[in-house]
Amino acid sequence: MKRSRLILALATAAVLALSLIGCAGSQSGAPSNVLRLATAVDNDTFDPAQLAGGAKDNYWQAVYDTVLKLNYQTREPEPNLATQWSYNSEFTELTVKLRDDVFFSDGSKVTADAIKANAIALRDSAGSSAIMMANLVDVKVVDPTTAIYQLTAPDPAFLGYLTTVGGAIGNPKHLGSTDIATFPAGSGPYVLDRDRTVAGSNYVFVRNDQYWNKDDFPYDEITITPIVELSARVNALKSNQIDGAVFDPDARAELDASGMNVGAQAVDWRGLMLVDREGKKTPAMADVRVRQAINYALDKDSFLKNIQLGEGRATTQIFIPDDFGYVKALDNRYPYDPNKARQLLREAGYGGGFDLVMPAFDFRSGVQPVMVQQLADVGIRVKIEQVVPDQYNSVMKSGQYSAFWIQLTSGDAWRNVMKNLPADATWNGFKTETPELAGLIRAAQFAYGKDEEYKAAMAKISEYIVENAYFAPWYRVNSLFATNDTFSYTFTPWATTPELRTYRKGPGSQTDQPA
Amino acid sequence: MVIFIIKRLLIGTVLLLGVSTVTFLLIYSGGPDIAEQILGGDASPEDVAAKAAQLGLDRPLWQQYLSWLSGAVRGDFGVSWYTSQPVLTTIVQRLSVTLSLVLLAIALVTMFAVSVGVLAAVKRGWIDSALQFVSVLGLALPSFWIALVLVLVFAITLAWFPATGYVPFTASPTGWLASVILPVIALSIAASSATAQQVRSAVIGVLEQDYVRTLRARGLSARRVLWGHVLRNAAPPGLTVLSLQFISLVGGAVIIERVYAINGMGSLAVDSTLKSDIPIVVGVMVTMTVVVVVVNLLIDIVNGFINPKVRIAS
């Protein structure tokens, strides 16, 4: 009796174990035609007026259409909801002609009224992307398929905004309501499966059967799982629980060794902002030779190699390759040359050095003491002050420090200009402005639409700020993305994660984008 | 006993009020920087000010506190500043995940610690020595390392269990079990080692009492002495250790949750603190305090039922 009980217990345990293993197997095996992604950050909101770009793009891309979409090769806008678009001669009115066969998930039609409602909601929101509609005066609805964006002045980044968060169109019936933050209402290729989604843990999107452009989205279902921990994302990809995710440079070797399809694209730059260009706080900083000396004093290649494991490219400019404003020759403007730095300081009358107060920035990499030492080697005595990490950005923007470390997204070139250079720019804490730079910015703004002229004008801005050492960038930093052999992908310009429509079934071979 | 329970409930309520007030005052005084944190680095000062006003951060702190407290006593802890989800909904979702891990881990710890601890105390000799060695080893190995090794062997190499994620029990009972087995083992090892040692010491302490010798002298069987008298008297310290382990597992599950990408209370606490999602942080603190109060109360009640001396003392 005792023996038969034992056998029964063992048999039950064996069946349970086998069913568990089978269950694990069914989870890790790739379901057919489902794209399973992981992100490093959770989604905050589906409210179109509060959306943030960057790492959270894939969440809203599943459920919202954009007015235009980006051609990855040319970096020019292409038709999407809008089939045609044109500016007036002053580039202050953008007329868009919409498709008439696009419907929101509740069956109502996407019309020019929806375009207007979304643009106004974004402009008037306190969301992180409201800046995209900062120049918007109004949207004029001509007829159900024609809308005119009316701008205060030419905005060279505006068409680009319409390919991303600035052009995401939610159902106007739900805009402003609290439920749209958790239950998206759009016309996108997928709808959120509310029953299977657990906010913060797993988001399930199922195909919108009415979608007008299914060819761009060949998968029946998409799941997006926020996985904060890098090692957990690596394990999830290696064990075939997900098909793709964004990674840090630390994971490159392991992903390569596991045969994953790894690619990199540089989107952000890291380095110093030298914002006290009139010497209000640190008189020495008013002299361009001092700011140039700081650029010469720092060994950018060494930082890149030792801190960033070589994932990126040393630079002296804030613009990224293939974008307006990027001038390849400028990348070598300030090679590591401590002697040149000392000479410039002597010429500026600071041969004995000077004191520079900077905020503590090194929250994990270990580069801060190296930077302090290299500046000390040429005579710049850096005193580090502690700043609460989550108050870092606001303190830096307040004009409290003459120079500080930063990591910023380069993004669209014009947006990059506007957030860094004008007197009222977010990152111009000391509100410095020179007539010459203001003239260059204005020239670029009004050269918009004339490609060669605009390109040349943006290059002049870049040359001006590099020559006048407005910043001391160290390197453009790579963002890594990897998939298993089920899906391939294409990098989206200015973004750390590929757009949803770029994934294709089948193995691919991804190469790093030029950094 | 009833008076005892009422007393403990009153103390718990005062504790709850104190913890929530201190938490609120400490972290809400961050002010408009929280708005800046939410909007990101590129936000203009005007947008930051507008966001701060939208969140009510421009009001005096006492007004913010009273507003929060009046909602909290009605069970409304507000909404997340990032996701707009009600705090209570988020916490209930996350707490159920962590509790399922921790309850399973505590069950495992109890089974292991009681059986091995009692065995070592009763048999002594090499079994006792082996327990000492295994316990020290279990305490010395970091839980994140154990977790990573388990993933590497059982999830990636053997593919027996999923490497990451959590399957709700309601979605699939077997899927749930498969998703929690590795994290539960990783959670249990250090706790089992510590608890087994405590149980062993408690049982040895009781075995050395005069009344145990008397019971043996009266001719009671060893099994009856052990189950009827020794374990009853050794239970209070054992249960106290288990309750402490439970509380420490709930609070300390964050590392295991991170390794296995399980979004429980630990991850919620860390993530919401890092991004200054203050309503969630305060909600988590209040919830953890409730868990501590409830667990302590339950342990006192269980102790009272097992051991009459506790009932009389209370």
Short mmCIF file of C-alpha atoms in Angstrom, two decimals, chain B:
data_model
loop_
_atom_site.label_atom_id
_atom_site.label_comp_id
_atom_site.label_asym_id
_atom_site.label_seq_id
_atom_site.Cartn_x
_atom_site.Cartn_y
_atom_site.Cartn_z
CA MET B 1 -6.69 38.02 23.30
CA VAL B 2 -9.33 40.31 21.80
CA ILE B 3 -8.01 43.26 23.79
CA PHE B 4 -4.52 42.34 22.67
CA ILE B 5 -5.61 42.35 19.01
CA ILE B 6 -7.41 45.69 19.41
CA LYS B 7 -4.32 47.18 21.07
CA ARG B 8 -2.09 45.98 18.23
CA LEU B 9 -4.52 47.32 15.63
CA LEU B 10 -4.51 50.75 17.30
CA ILE B 11 -0.71 50.80 17.44
CA GLY B 12 -0.67 49.74 13.77
CA THR B 13 -2.98 52.59 12.82
CA VAL B 14 -0.80 55.15 14.58
CA LEU B 15 2.27 53.65 12.92
CA LEU B 16 0.56 53.85 9.55
CA LEU B 17 -0.31 57.49 10.03
CA GLY B 18 3.21 58.30 11.17
CA VAL B 19 4.94 56.48 8.31
CA SER B 20 2.66 57.99 5.67
CA THR B 21 3.08 61.50 7.08
CA VAL B 22 6.86 61.32 7.28
CA THR B 23 7.09 59.73 3.81
CA PHE B 24 4.82 62.36 2.33
CA LEU B 25 6.61 65.31 3.90
CA LEU B 26 10.05 64.02 3.02
CA ILE B 27 9.44 63.35 -0.63
CA TYR B 28 6.77 65.85 -1.57
CA SER B 29 9.02 68.70 -0.47
CA GLY B 30 10.97 68.02 -3.69
CA GLY B 31 8.73 70.66 -5.31
CA PRO B 32 8.81 71.72 -8.95
CA ASP B 33 11.89 69.59 -9.76
CA ILE B 34 9.55 66.63 -9.87
CA ALA B 35 7.69 68.27 -12.74
CA GLU B 36 10.98 68.76 -14.52
CA GLN B 37 11.81 65.13 -13.96
CA ILE B 38 8.52 64.06 -15.50
CA LEU B 39 8.87 66.25 -18.56
CA GLY B 40 12.48 65.42 -19.29
CA GLY B 41 15.60 67.44 -19.81
CA ASP B 42 14.44 69.45 -22.80
CA ALA B 43 11.34 70.91 -21.16
CA SER B 44 11.23 74.69 -20.89
CA PRO B 45 10.84 76.40 -17.48
CA GLU B 46 7.33 77.47 -18.55
CA ASP B 47 6.30 73.89 -19.29
CA VAL B 48 7.82 72.77 -15.99
CA ALA B 49 5.86 75.43 -14.11
CA ALA B 50 2.66 74.42 -15.91
CA LYS B 51 3.23 70.76 -15.07
CA ALA B 52 3.92 71.61 -11.43
CA ALA B 53 0.66 73.55 -11.29
CA GLN B 54 -1.19 70.68 -12.97
CA LEU B 55 0.10 68.28 -10.31
CA GLY B 56 -0.76 70.71 -7.53
CA LEU B 57 2.88 71.10 -6.54
CA ASP B 58 2.56 74.88 -6.46
CA ARG B 59 0.29 74.64 -3.40
CA PRO B 60 1.65 74.84 0.16
CA LEU B 61 2.86 71.48 1.44
CA TRP B 62 0.23 71.28 4.20
CA GLN B 63 -2.53 71.72 1.64
CA GLN B 64 -1.05 68.97 -0.52
CA TYR B 65 -0.81 66.72 2.54
CA LEU B 66 -4.38 67.30 3.71
CA SER B 67 -5.64 66.74 0.20
CA TRP B 68 -3.73 63.44 0.00
CA LEU B 69 -4.80 62.35 3.50
CA SER B 70 -8.49 63.06 2.88
CA GLY B 71 -8.29 60.86 -0.22
CA ALA B 72 -6.24 58.16 1.48
CA VAL B 73 -8.69 57.62 4.34
CA ARG B 74 -11.34 57.00 1.70
CA GLY B 75 -9.08 54.53 -0.10
CA ASP B 76 -8.16 57.00 -2.87
CA PHE B 77 -4.38 57.29 -3.04
CA GLY B 78 -4.46 59.35 -6.21
CA VAL B 79 -3.05 58.44 -9.60
CA SER B 80 0.46 57.84 -10.87
CA TRP B 81 1.99 61.03 -12.24
CA TYR B 82 3.40 59.10 -15.14
CA THR B 83 0.86 56.45 -16.12
CA SER B 84 -2.33 58.10 -14.76
CA GLN B 85 -3.28 54.69 -13.36
CA PRO B 86 -4.89 54.74 -9.92
CA VAL B 87 -2.25 54.07 -7.27
CA LEU B 88 -4.39 51.45 -5.56
CA THR B 89 -4.93 49.50 -8.81
CA THR B 90 -1.22 49.53 -9.54
CA ILE B 91 -0.33 48.41 -6.03
CA VAL B 92 -2.91 45.63 -5.97
CA GLN B 93 -1.54 44.31 -9.30
CA ARG B 94 2.05 44.45 -8.12
CA LEU B 95 1.43 43.23 -4.57
CA SER B 96 -0.29 40.10 -5.83
CA VAL B 97 2.82 39.27 -7.86
CA THR B 98 5.21 39.77 -4.97
CA LEU B 99 2.95 38.03 -2.47
CA SER B 100 2.67 34.97 -4.68
CA LEU B 101 6.47 34.78 -4.81
CA VAL B 102 6.95 35.44 -1.13
CA LEU B 103 4.17 33.16 0.13
CA LEU B 104 5.51 30.31 -1.95
CA ALA B 105 9.03 31.07 -0.76
CA ILE B 106 7.89 31.15 2.88
CA ALA B 107 6.11 27.81 2.43
CA LEU B 108 9.33 26.35 1.04
CA VAL B 109 11.38 27.95 3.83
CA THR B 110 9.01 26.61 6.47
CA MET B 111 9.10 23.07 5.14
CA PHE B 112 12.86 23.03 4.80
CA ALA B 113 13.74 24.96 7.94
CA VAL B 114 11.41 23.11 10.29
CA SER B 115 12.25 19.63 9.03
CA VAL B 116 16.01 20.17 8.81
CA GLY B 117 16.21 22.34 11.95
CA VAL B 118 14.29 19.84 14.07
CA LEU B 119 16.21 16.91 12.63
CA ALA B 120 19.55 18.57 13.39
CA ALA B 121 18.44 19.49 16.92
CA VAL B 122 17.17 16.02 17.71
CA LYS B 123 19.84 13.91 16.00
CA ARG B 124 22.83 16.25 16.42
CA GLY B 125 26.11 14.64 15.29
CA TRP B 126 27.01 14.78 11.58
CA ILE B 127 23.52 15.88 10.56
CA ASP B 128 23.85 18.94 12.77
CA SER B 129 27.33 19.67 11.40
CA ALA B 130 26.07 19.32 7.85
CA LEU B 131 23.25 21.78 8.60
CA GLN B 132 25.75 24.28 10.02
CA PHE B 133 27.84 24.03 6.86
CA VAL B 134 24.89 24.30 4.46
CA SER B 135 23.45 27.21 6.42
CA VAL B 136 26.66 29.21 6.31
CA LEU B 137 26.96 28.47 2.60
CA GLY B 138 23.34 29.49 1.97
CA LEU B 139 23.80 32.74 3.83
CA ALA B 140 27.12 33.48 2.14
CA LEU B 141 25.93 33.11 -1.45
CA PRO B 142 24.37 36.35 -2.72
CA SER B 143 20.78 35.83 -3.87
CA PHE B 144 21.33 37.65 -7.18
CA TRP B 145 24.20 35.28 -7.99
CA ILE B 146 22.05 32.25 -7.21
CA ALA B 147 19.30 33.75 -9.34
CA LEU B 148 21.63 34.28 -12.30
CA VAL B 149 23.06 30.76 -12.04
CA LEU B 150 19.55 29.29 -11.94
CA VAL B 151 18.62 31.27 -15.07
CA LEU B 152 21.75 30.21 -16.87
CA VAL B 153 21.33 26.51 -16.08
CA PHE B 154 17.58 25.92 -15.98
CA ALA B 155 16.27 28.61 -18.34
CA ILE B 156 18.92 29.22 -20.96
CA THR B 157 20.86 25.95 -21.10
CA LEU B 158 18.16 23.40 -20.27
CA ALA B 159 15.17 25.59 -21.24
CA TRP B 160 13.05 23.99 -18.53
CA PHE B 161 11.72 27.26 -17.15
CA PRO B 162 11.23 30.76 -18.55
CA ALA B 163 14.18 33.09 -17.94
CA THR B 164 12.05 36.13 -17.26
CA GLY B 165 8.49 37.24 -16.74
CA TYR B 166 5.50 36.38 -14.63
CA VAL B 167 2.35 34.54 -15.68
CA PRO B 168 -0.72 35.31 -13.53
CA PHE B 169 -2.26 32.25 -11.90
CA THR B 170 -5.60 33.12 -13.45
CA ALA B 171 -4.09 33.09 -16.93
CA SER B 172 -2.43 29.69 -16.56
CA PRO B 173 -1.81 27.82 -13.29
CA THR B 174 1.00 25.74 -14.75
CA GLY B 175 2.44 28.78 -16.51
CA TRP B 176 2.34 30.61 -13.20
CA LEU B 177 4.14 27.80 -11.40
CA ALA B 178 6.77 27.59 -14.13
CA SER B 179 7.35 31.35 -13.97
CA VAL B 180 7.79 31.46 -10.19
CA ILE B 181 9.81 28.32 -9.49
CA LEU B 182 13.27 29.76 -10.16
CA PRO B 183 12.67 33.10 -8.38
CA VAL B 184 11.13 31.29 -5.41
CA ILE B 185 14.14 28.99 -5.09
CA ALA B 186 16.49 31.97 -5.36
CA LEU B 187 14.50 33.81 -2.70
CA SER B 188 14.30 30.82 -0.38
CA ILE B 189 17.89 29.74 -0.05
CA ALA B 190 19.23 32.42 2.30
CA ALA B 191 15.96 32.60 4.24
CA SER B 192 15.90 28.80 4.67
CA SER B 193 19.46 28.77 5.97
CA ALA B 194 18.79 31.47 8.55
CA THR B 195 15.45 30.04 9.66
CA ALA B 196 16.74 26.46 9.95
CA GLN B 197 19.47 27.68 12.30
CA GLN B 198 16.93 29.52 14.44
CA VAL B 199 14.58 26.53 14.58
CA ARG B 200 17.48 24.27 15.51
CA SER B 201 18.55 26.59 18.35
CA ALA B 202 14.99 26.97 19.63
CA VAL B 203 14.38 23.21 19.66
CA ILE B 204 17.71 22.52 21.37
CA GLY B 205 16.85 25.15 23.96
CA VAL B 206 13.54 23.47 24.76
CA LEU B 207 15.03 19.97 24.72
CA GLU B 208 17.41 21.04 27.47
CA GLN B 209 14.56 22.20 29.75
CA ASP B 210 13.88 20.29 32.98
CA TYR B 211 10.26 19.56 32.12
CA VAL B 212 11.33 17.72 28.98
CA ARG B 213 13.55 15.48 31.08
CA THR B 214 10.63 14.94 33.43
CA LEU B 215 8.34 14.03 30.55
CA ARG B 216 10.88 11.50 29.32
CA ALA B 217 11.29 10.12 32.84
CA ARG B 218 7.55 9.59 33.00
CA GLY B 219 7.92 7.27 30.03
CA LEU B 220 6.38 9.41 27.25
CA SER B 221 7.53 8.37 23.82
CA ALA B 222 10.15 10.53 22.10
CA ARG B 223 7.66 11.35 19.30
CA ARG B 224 5.02 12.51 21.81
CA VAL B 225 7.51 14.63 23.72
CA LEU B 226 8.70 16.21 20.50
CA TRP B 227 5.33 16.90 18.83
CA GLY B 228 3.25 17.47 21.93
CA HIS B 229 5.59 19.61 24.00
CA VAL B 230 8.93 20.59 22.47
CA LEU B 231 7.69 21.95 19.15
CA ARG B 232 4.85 23.84 20.82
CA ASN B 233 7.28 25.62 23.09
CA ALA B 234 9.83 26.17 20.32
CA ALA B 235 7.18 27.59 17.99
CA PRO B 236 7.15 31.24 19.13
CA PRO B 237 10.78 32.03 18.25
CA GLY B 238 10.45 30.01 15.04
CA LEU B 239 7.31 31.87 14.00
CA THR B 240 8.88 35.21 14.87
CA VAL B 241 11.83 34.43 12.64
CA LEU B 242 9.49 33.36 9.86
CA SER B 243 7.53 36.60 10.15
CA LEU B 244 10.74 38.60 9.97
CA GLN B 245 11.81 36.56 6.95
CA PHE B 246 8.45 37.22 5.33
CA ILE B 247 8.76 40.97 5.83
CA SER B 248 12.34 40.99 4.66
CA LEU B 249 11.43 38.93 1.57
CA VAL B 250 8.63 41.32 0.64
CA GLY B 251 11.01 44.26 0.97
CA GLY B 252 14.02 42.50 -0.45
CA ALA B 253 12.42 40.75 -3.40
CA VAL B 254 13.45 43.65 -5.62
CA ILE B 255 16.76 42.06 -6.65
CA ILE B 256 15.14 38.80 -7.61
CA GLU B 257 12.33 40.67 -9.36
CA ARG B 258 14.94 42.59 -11.37
CA VAL B 259 16.88 39.48 -12.41
CA TYR B 260 13.70 37.69 -13.51
CA ALA B 261 12.02 40.84 -14.91
CA ILE B 262 9.07 40.31 -12.62
CA ASN B 263 7.17 43.49 -11.95
CA GLY B 264 6.27 43.24 -8.31
CA MET B 265 6.28 45.62 -5.37
CA GLY B 266 10.08 45.82 -5.17
CA SER B 267 10.43 46.91 -8.79
CA LEU B 268 7.54 49.31 -8.35
CA ALA B 269 9.18 50.89 -5.31
CA VAL B 270 12.54 51.31 -7.02
CA ASP B 271 11.19 52.52 -10.36
CA SER B 272 8.74 54.99 -8.87
CA THR B 273 11.40 56.37 -6.55
CA LEU B 274 13.92 56.78 -9.36
CA LYS B 275 11.46 58.71 -11.49
CA SER B 276 9.86 60.59 -8.58
CA ASP B 277 6.39 59.14 -9.06
CA ILE B 278 5.54 60.32 -5.59
CA PRO B 279 1.92 59.11 -5.26
CA ILE B 280 3.15 55.59 -6.01
CA VAL B 281 6.08 55.89 -3.60
CA VAL B 282 3.79 56.98 -0.77
CA GLY B 283 1.30 54.25 -1.68
CA VAL B 284 4.06 51.63 -1.60
CA MET B 285 5.26 52.83 1.80
CA VAL B 286 1.76 52.70 3.23
CA THR B 287 1.20 49.23 1.78
CA MET B 288 4.47 47.90 3.16
CA THR B 289 3.57 49.28 6.59
CA VAL B 290 0.19 47.56 6.40
CA VAL B 291 1.91 44.30 5.44
CA VAL B 292 4.27 44.56 8.42
CA VAL B 293 1.44 45.33 10.85
CA VAL B 294 -0.79 42.54 9.51
CA VAL B 295 1.99 39.94 9.50
CA ASN B 296 3.02 40.76 13.04
CA LEU B 297 -0.58 40.60 14.18
CA LEU B 298 -1.16 37.26 12.48
CA ILE B 299 1.97 35.81 14.02
CA ASP B 300 0.84 36.97 17.47
CA ILE B 301 -2.54 35.35 16.95
CA VAL B 302 -1.03 32.08 15.68
CA ASN B 303 1.39 32.06 18.61
CA GLY B 304 -1.55 32.50 20.94
CA PHE B 305 -3.36 29.51 19.47
CA ILE B 306 -0.31 27.26 19.54
CA ASN B 307 0.96 28.23 22.96
CA PRO B 308 -1.45 28.94 25.85
CA LYS B 309 1.28 30.83 27.74
CA VAL B 310 1.12 33.56 25.08
CA ARG B 311 -2.66 33.85 25.46
CA ILE B 312 -2.34 34.13 29.22
CA ALA B 313 0.47 36.70 28.97
CA SER B 314 -1.59 38.87 26.62
#
